[in-house]
Coordinates of C-alpha atoms in Angstrom, one line a residue:
M1 CA -74.5 21.4 50.8
I2 CA -70.7 21.9 51.3
K3 CA -68.9 19.0 53.0
L4 CA -65.6 19.7 54.8
K5 CA -62.9 17.1 54.3
L6 CA -60.4 16.6 57.1
T7 CA -57.2 14.8 56.2
D8 CA -54.9 13.2 58.7
S9 CA -52.4 16.0 58.2
S10 CA -55.0 18.7 58.8
V11 CA -56.2 16.9 61.9
N12 CA -52.6 16.9 63.2
A13 CA -52.1 20.6 62.4
L14 CA -55.4 21.6 64.0
S15 CA -54.7 19.7 67.2
S16 CA -51.3 21.4 67.6
I17 CA -52.7 24.8 66.8
V18 CA -55.5 24.4 69.3
A19 CA -53.1 23.2 71.9
V20 CA -50.9 26.3 71.5
L21 CA -53.9 28.6 71.6
V22 CA -55.2 27.0 74.8
G23 CA -51.7 27.3 76.4
L24 CA -51.4 31.0 75.4
L25 CA -54.9 31.7 76.8
A26 CA -53.9 30.0 80.1
G27 CA -50.8 32.2 80.2
L28 CA -52.9 35.4 79.7
V29 CA -55.2 34.4 82.5
I30 CA -52.2 34.0 84.9
L31 CA -50.9 37.4 83.8
L32 CA -54.3 39.0 84.5
L33 CA -54.4 37.5 87.9
S34 CA -50.9 38.6 88.7
N35 CA -51.0 42.2 87.4
A36 CA -54.0 43.1 85.4
S37 CA -52.8 46.6 84.4
Q38 CA -49.7 45.3 82.6
A39 CA -51.1 41.9 81.6
F40 CA -51.6 42.7 77.9
H41 CA -48.2 44.4 77.6
G42 CA -46.6 41.4 79.1
F43 CA -48.6 39.0 76.9
W44 CA -47.5 41.0 73.8
A45 CA -43.9 40.7 75.0
I46 CA -44.3 36.9 74.8
L47 CA -45.8 37.1 71.3
S48 CA -43.3 39.6 69.8
G49 CA -40.2 39.2 71.9
G50 CA -38.5 36.7 69.6
F51 CA -39.0 39.0 66.6
S52 CA -38.2 42.3 68.4
N53 CA -34.7 42.3 66.7
L54 CA -32.4 40.0 64.9
K55 CA -30.4 39.3 68.0
E56 CA -33.4 38.0 69.8
F57 CA -34.3 35.8 66.8
G58 CA -30.7 34.5 66.9
Q59 CA -31.3 33.5 70.5
V60 CA -34.4 31.6 69.5
L61 CA -32.3 29.5 67.1
Y62 CA -29.7 29.0 69.9
F63 CA -32.3 27.8 72.5
A64 CA -34.2 25.7 69.9
T65 CA -31.2 23.7 68.8
P66 CA -30.8 21.4 71.9
I67 CA -34.5 20.9 72.5
I68 CA -35.1 19.9 68.9
L69 CA -32.6 17.1 69.4
T70 CA -34.1 16.0 72.8
G71 CA -37.5 16.3 71.1
L72 CA -36.3 14.0 68.3
S73 CA -35.0 11.6 71.0
V74 CA -38.4 11.4 72.7
G75 CA -40.3 11.4 69.5
F76 CA -38.2 8.6 67.9
A77 CA -38.6 6.4 70.8
A78 CA -42.4 7.0 70.9
R79 CA -42.7 6.1 67.3
T80 CA -41.2 2.7 68.2
G81 CA -43.5 2.1 71.1
L82 CA -41.1 3.3 73.9
F83 CA -41.2 6.3 76.3
N84 CA -37.8 7.8 76.6
I85 CA -38.0 9.9 79.7
G86 CA -34.3 9.5 80.1
A87 CA -33.3 12.2 77.6
A88 CA -32.1 14.4 80.5
G89 CA -29.5 11.9 81.5
Q90 CA -28.5 11.1 78.0
F91 CA -28.2 14.8 77.3
I92 CA -25.8 15.6 80.1
V93 CA -23.7 12.5 79.5
G94 CA -23.3 13.5 75.9
A95 CA -22.6 17.0 76.9
F96 CA -19.9 15.8 79.3
A97 CA -18.2 13.7 76.6
A98 CA -18.2 16.6 74.1
V99 CA -16.8 19.1 76.6
L100 CA -14.2 16.7 77.8
V101 CA -12.9 16.3 74.3
G102 CA -13.1 20.0 73.8
V103 CA -11.0 20.7 76.9
K104 CA -8.5 17.8 76.9
C105 CA -7.9 17.6 73.1
S106 CA -7.2 21.3 72.5
F107 CA -4.1 20.3 70.4
I108 CA -6.5 19.1 67.6
P109 CA -7.2 21.9 65.1
A110 CA -10.6 22.9 63.8
P111 CA -12.8 21.5 62.2
Y112 CA -11.6 18.1 63.4
L113 CA -11.9 19.0 67.1
W114 CA -15.6 20.0 67.1
M115 CA -16.4 17.1 64.8
L116 CA -14.7 14.7 67.2
A117 CA -16.6 16.2 70.1
L118 CA -19.9 15.7 68.4
V119 CA -19.0 12.1 67.7
A120 CA -18.0 11.6 71.3
A121 CA -21.4 13.0 72.4
L122 CA -23.3 10.7 70.0
L123 CA -21.4 7.7 71.3
A124 CA -21.8 8.6 75.0
G125 CA -25.5 9.4 74.6
A126 CA -26.0 6.1 72.6
L127 CA -24.3 4.1 75.4
W128 CA -26.4 5.7 78.1
G129 CA -29.6 5.3 76.1
S130 CA -28.8 1.6 75.4
I131 CA -28.9 0.8 79.2
P132 CA -32.7 1.1 79.6
G133 CA -33.1 -0.7 76.2
I134 CA -31.0 -3.6 77.4
F135 CA -33.0 -3.9 80.7
K136 CA -36.2 -3.7 78.7
A137 CA -35.3 -6.2 76.1
F138 CA -33.7 -8.9 78.3
F139 CA -35.3 -8.4 81.7
N140 CA -38.6 -6.7 80.8
V141 CA -37.9 -3.7 83.1
N142 CA -40.2 -0.9 82.3
E143 CA -38.2 1.7 80.3
V144 CA -39.7 4.6 82.3
I145 CA -38.3 3.3 85.6
A146 CA -34.9 2.4 84.0
C147 CA -34.7 5.9 82.4
I148 CA -35.5 7.7 85.7
M149 CA -32.7 5.8 87.4
T150 CA -30.2 6.5 84.6
N151 CA -31.2 10.2 84.7
Y152 CA -30.0 10.6 88.2
I153 CA -27.0 8.2 87.9
G154 CA -25.9 10.2 84.8
M155 CA -26.3 13.6 86.6
Y156 CA -24.3 12.5 89.7
L157 CA -21.7 10.7 87.6
V158 CA -21.1 13.7 85.4
N159 CA -20.8 16.0 88.5
F160 CA -18.3 13.6 90.0
L161 CA -16.3 13.3 86.8
I162 CA -16.2 17.1 86.2
T163 CA -14.7 17.7 89.6
R164 CA -12.0 15.1 88.8
T165 CA -11.2 16.0 85.2
M166 CA -11.9 19.6 84.2
Y167 CA -13.3 21.6 87.2
D168 CA -13.4 25.4 87.3
S169 CA -13.8 26.0 91.0
L170 CA -14.3 29.7 90.6
R171 CA -17.4 29.2 88.5
N172 CA -18.5 25.8 89.8
Q173 CA -18.6 24.4 86.4
S174 CA -16.6 22.7 83.7
M175 CA -13.7 24.5 82.1
R176 CA -14.2 26.3 78.8
V177 CA -13.5 24.2 75.7
A178 CA -10.9 25.3 73.2
N179 CA -12.0 27.7 70.5
A180 CA -11.5 25.0 67.9
A181 CA -14.1 22.9 69.7
N182 CA -16.8 25.5 69.2
L183 CA -19.2 25.0 66.3
P184 CA -18.6 27.4 63.4
K185 CA -20.8 30.5 63.4
M186 CA -21.1 30.5 59.6
G187 CA -21.6 34.3 59.7
M188 CA -24.7 34.0 61.8
D189 CA -23.1 36.2 64.5
N190 CA -22.9 39.0 61.9
I191 CA -26.5 38.6 60.9
F192 CA -28.3 38.0 64.2
K193 CA -27.2 40.9 66.3
D194 CA -28.4 44.1 67.8
G195 CA -25.8 46.8 67.3
F196 CA -22.6 45.4 68.7
I197 CA -24.4 42.8 70.8
T198 CA -24.3 39.4 69.0
S199 CA -26.5 36.4 69.6
S200 CA -25.3 32.9 70.3
A201 CA -26.7 31.5 67.0
N202 CA -24.4 29.1 65.3
S203 CA -24.4 26.2 62.8
G204 CA -25.8 23.9 65.4
I205 CA -29.3 24.7 64.2
F206 CA -28.4 23.2 60.8
V207 CA -27.1 20.1 62.5
A208 CA -30.4 19.7 64.3
V209 CA -32.4 20.1 61.1
I210 CA -30.2 17.7 59.2
F211 CA -30.7 15.0 61.9
A212 CA -34.5 15.7 62.0
I213 CA -34.6 15.0 58.2
L214 CA -32.4 11.9 58.6
I215 CA -34.7 10.5 61.3
F216 CA -37.7 11.2 59.2
F217 CA -36.1 9.3 56.3
I218 CA -35.2 6.4 58.5
L219 CA -38.6 6.1 59.9
E220 CA -40.6 6.6 56.8
K221 CA -38.4 5.4 53.9
T222 CA -36.4 2.5 55.2
S223 CA -37.1 -1.1 56.0
F224 CA -35.1 -0.6 59.2
G225 CA -37.5 2.1 60.3
Y226 CA -40.5 0.0 59.4
E227 CA -39.2 -2.8 61.6
L228 CA -38.8 -0.5 64.5
K229 CA -42.3 1.0 64.1
A230 CA -43.8 -2.4 63.6
C231 CA -42.3 -3.6 66.8
G232 CA -43.7 -0.6 68.6
F233 CA -47.2 -1.0 67.2
N234 CA -47.5 -4.7 68.0
R235 CA -44.6 -6.6 69.5
E236 CA -46.2 -10.0 69.2
A237 CA -47.1 -9.5 65.5
A238 CA -43.6 -8.2 64.8
R239 CA -42.1 -11.3 66.4
Y240 CA -44.4 -13.5 64.4
A241 CA -43.2 -11.7 61.2
G242 CA -39.6 -12.5 62.0
I243 CA -38.5 -9.2 63.4
N244 CA -36.0 -9.4 66.2
E245 CA -37.9 -7.8 69.1
K246 CA -34.9 -7.4 71.5
R247 CA -32.7 -6.0 68.8
S248 CA -35.3 -3.4 67.9
I249 CA -35.8 -2.3 71.4
I250 CA -32.1 -1.9 72.1
L251 CA -31.5 -0.1 68.8
S252 CA -34.4 2.3 69.4
M253 CA -33.2 3.4 72.8
T254 CA -29.6 3.6 71.5
I255 CA -30.5 5.9 68.7
A256 CA -32.8 8.0 71.0
G257 CA -29.9 8.3 73.5
A258 CA -27.5 9.4 70.7
L259 CA -29.9 12.1 69.6
A260 CA -30.2 13.5 73.2
G261 CA -26.4 13.3 73.7
L262 CA -25.9 15.3 70.5
G263 CA -28.3 17.9 71.8
G264 CA -26.0 18.3 74.9
A265 CA -23.0 18.8 72.7
L266 CA -24.7 21.4 70.5
L267 CA -25.6 23.5 73.6
F268 CA -22.2 23.5 75.2
L269 CA -20.2 23.9 72.0
A270 CA -22.1 26.9 70.8
G271 CA -19.3 29.4 71.7
S272 CA -21.4 31.1 74.3
G273 CA -19.0 30.4 77.1
K274 CA -21.5 28.2 78.8
G275 CA -20.1 25.3 80.9
I276 CA -21.7 22.3 82.6
T277 CA -22.6 23.6 86.1
V278 CA -22.0 21.1 89.0
V279 CA -25.5 21.1 90.6
D280 CA -27.9 18.4 91.6
V281 CA -30.5 19.3 89.1
L282 CA -31.5 17.3 86.0
A283 CA -31.0 19.1 82.6
Q284 CA -34.1 21.1 81.8
E285 CA -33.5 20.6 78.0
G286 CA -34.0 16.8 78.5
F287 CA -37.5 17.3 79.9
L288 CA -38.4 20.0 77.4
G289 CA -37.9 17.4 74.7
I290 CA -41.1 15.7 76.0
P291 CA -43.5 18.6 75.3
V292 CA -41.6 19.4 72.1
A293 CA -42.2 15.8 70.8
L294 CA -45.9 15.9 72.0
L295 CA -46.5 19.2 70.3
G296 CA -44.8 18.0 67.1
L297 CA -46.9 14.8 67.3
N298 CA -43.7 12.7 67.3
N299 CA -43.1 13.7 63.7
P300 CA -39.4 14.7 63.1
I301 CA -40.4 17.6 60.8
G302 CA -43.1 18.8 63.2
I303 CA -40.6 18.6 66.1
I304 CA -38.4 21.2 64.3
F305 CA -41.3 23.7 64.4
S306 CA -42.4 22.9 67.9
G307 CA -38.9 23.3 69.1
L308 CA -38.7 26.7 67.5
L309 CA -42.0 27.6 69.1
V310 CA -41.0 26.6 72.6
A311 CA -37.7 28.5 72.2
Y312 CA -39.5 31.5 70.9
L313 CA -41.8 31.6 73.9
N314 CA -38.8 31.3 76.2
V315 CA -37.0 34.3 74.6
G316 CA -40.2 36.4 74.5
G317 CA -40.8 35.6 78.2
F318 CA -37.6 37.2 79.2
N319 CA -38.9 40.6 78.0
M320 CA -41.9 40.4 80.4
Q321 CA -39.7 41.6 83.3
L322 CA -39.9 45.1 81.7
Y323 CA -43.5 45.2 82.8
N324 CA -42.8 44.3 86.5
F325 CA -43.5 40.6 86.3
A326 CA -41.4 38.6 88.6
P327 CA -39.2 36.0 86.9
Q328 CA -41.1 33.2 88.7
V329 CA -44.3 34.3 87.0
I330 CA -42.5 34.0 83.6
E331 CA -41.5 30.5 84.5
I332 CA -45.0 29.6 85.5
I333 CA -46.4 31.0 82.2
I334 CA -43.9 29.2 80.0
A335 CA -44.5 26.0 82.0
V336 CA -48.2 26.2 81.5
I337 CA -47.8 26.8 77.8
I338 CA -45.4 23.9 77.5
Y339 CA -47.4 21.4 79.5
F340 CA -50.6 22.2 77.5
S341 CA -48.8 20.8 74.5
A342 CA -49.9 17.4 75.9
F343 CA -53.4 18.6 75.2
A344 CA -52.6 18.1 71.6
L345 CA -53.1 14.4 72.0
L346 CA -56.7 14.9 73.3
V347 CA -57.5 17.4 70.6
R348 CA -56.1 15.1 67.9
G349 CA -58.4 12.3 69.2
F350 CA -61.4 14.7 69.1
F351 CA -60.7 15.8 65.5
S352 CA -60.1 12.2 64.5
M353 CA -63.5 11.3 65.8
V354 CA -65.1 14.3 63.9
K355 CA -63.3 13.1 60.8
K356 CA -64.7 9.6 61.1
R357 CA -68.3 10.9 61.6
M358 CA -68.0 13.2 58.6
E359 CA -66.7 10.4 56.4
A360 CA -69.5 8.1 57.6
K361 CA -72.0 10.7 56.4

């Protein structure tokens, strides 16, 4: 009799795969209910849109870059026992710092200007992320409540500061950064294009991957990462072992904020001409980091692939309009697929239970 052996890694992979399949199935059902005659054509557009040409794949890389960073932000905090729902605020504060440097320091040549802008975003995001950490560590304020408050404070503060420092009234957004502030394309604009139409792909995707690897190394290979995880698993035991609990909480949220802030910089320094729009809406990329982290099971390497998957589905969804699906239907489908990523946790628990039963036999 052949016995199947499920390892922890296979359980994790199975749970994510099942979550994606369930989400796609839910999307197909919505398409059938909306327009049965074109449902399968629209569904194929989702599956194949990101690979329809090199330009579309370049857009996948462009959209994946910021949500990989916000996913890392949420995932890193989760690995240390904290729920960073404040990535949206940290994202926009970091984006503002980067764009401000890119607009006001145009006299600095490349590559120093875009490097300085990235550092500014890291510091601004870290500062904004440390606020919920400080309230949690010293006043025992739930980080979810503190993060929600800092999300809205950050959004309104950035809107106010843009109108006072670098406002483009014709477009209701921030001014364009200097060319030297944009991240280098590294020839990606010549590769990922369709005819004369180029994508927005740039070196930001490499920055995101490098930081994912760095966070993985910190969490898995350093004593500092072990202390942060130990504090997250059992705060009392960590305190008994001599780990500074308050320091760990503040540093965890500070690092998470820095990652989200960097994500904001990579989006607006991509050379796509995109500016920070002055609207009373929280940054979508901040909230997309939550399902990206869930689907990647809070593993930095897994988050790279889950971020690419979510971006791929977004790009493929745009092509559904060719089959007479309203844009609102596209948003619903993508939202269902994204939110089903949370199902990965339930599936993971199920496969873990199966694994234990098989090992018991």
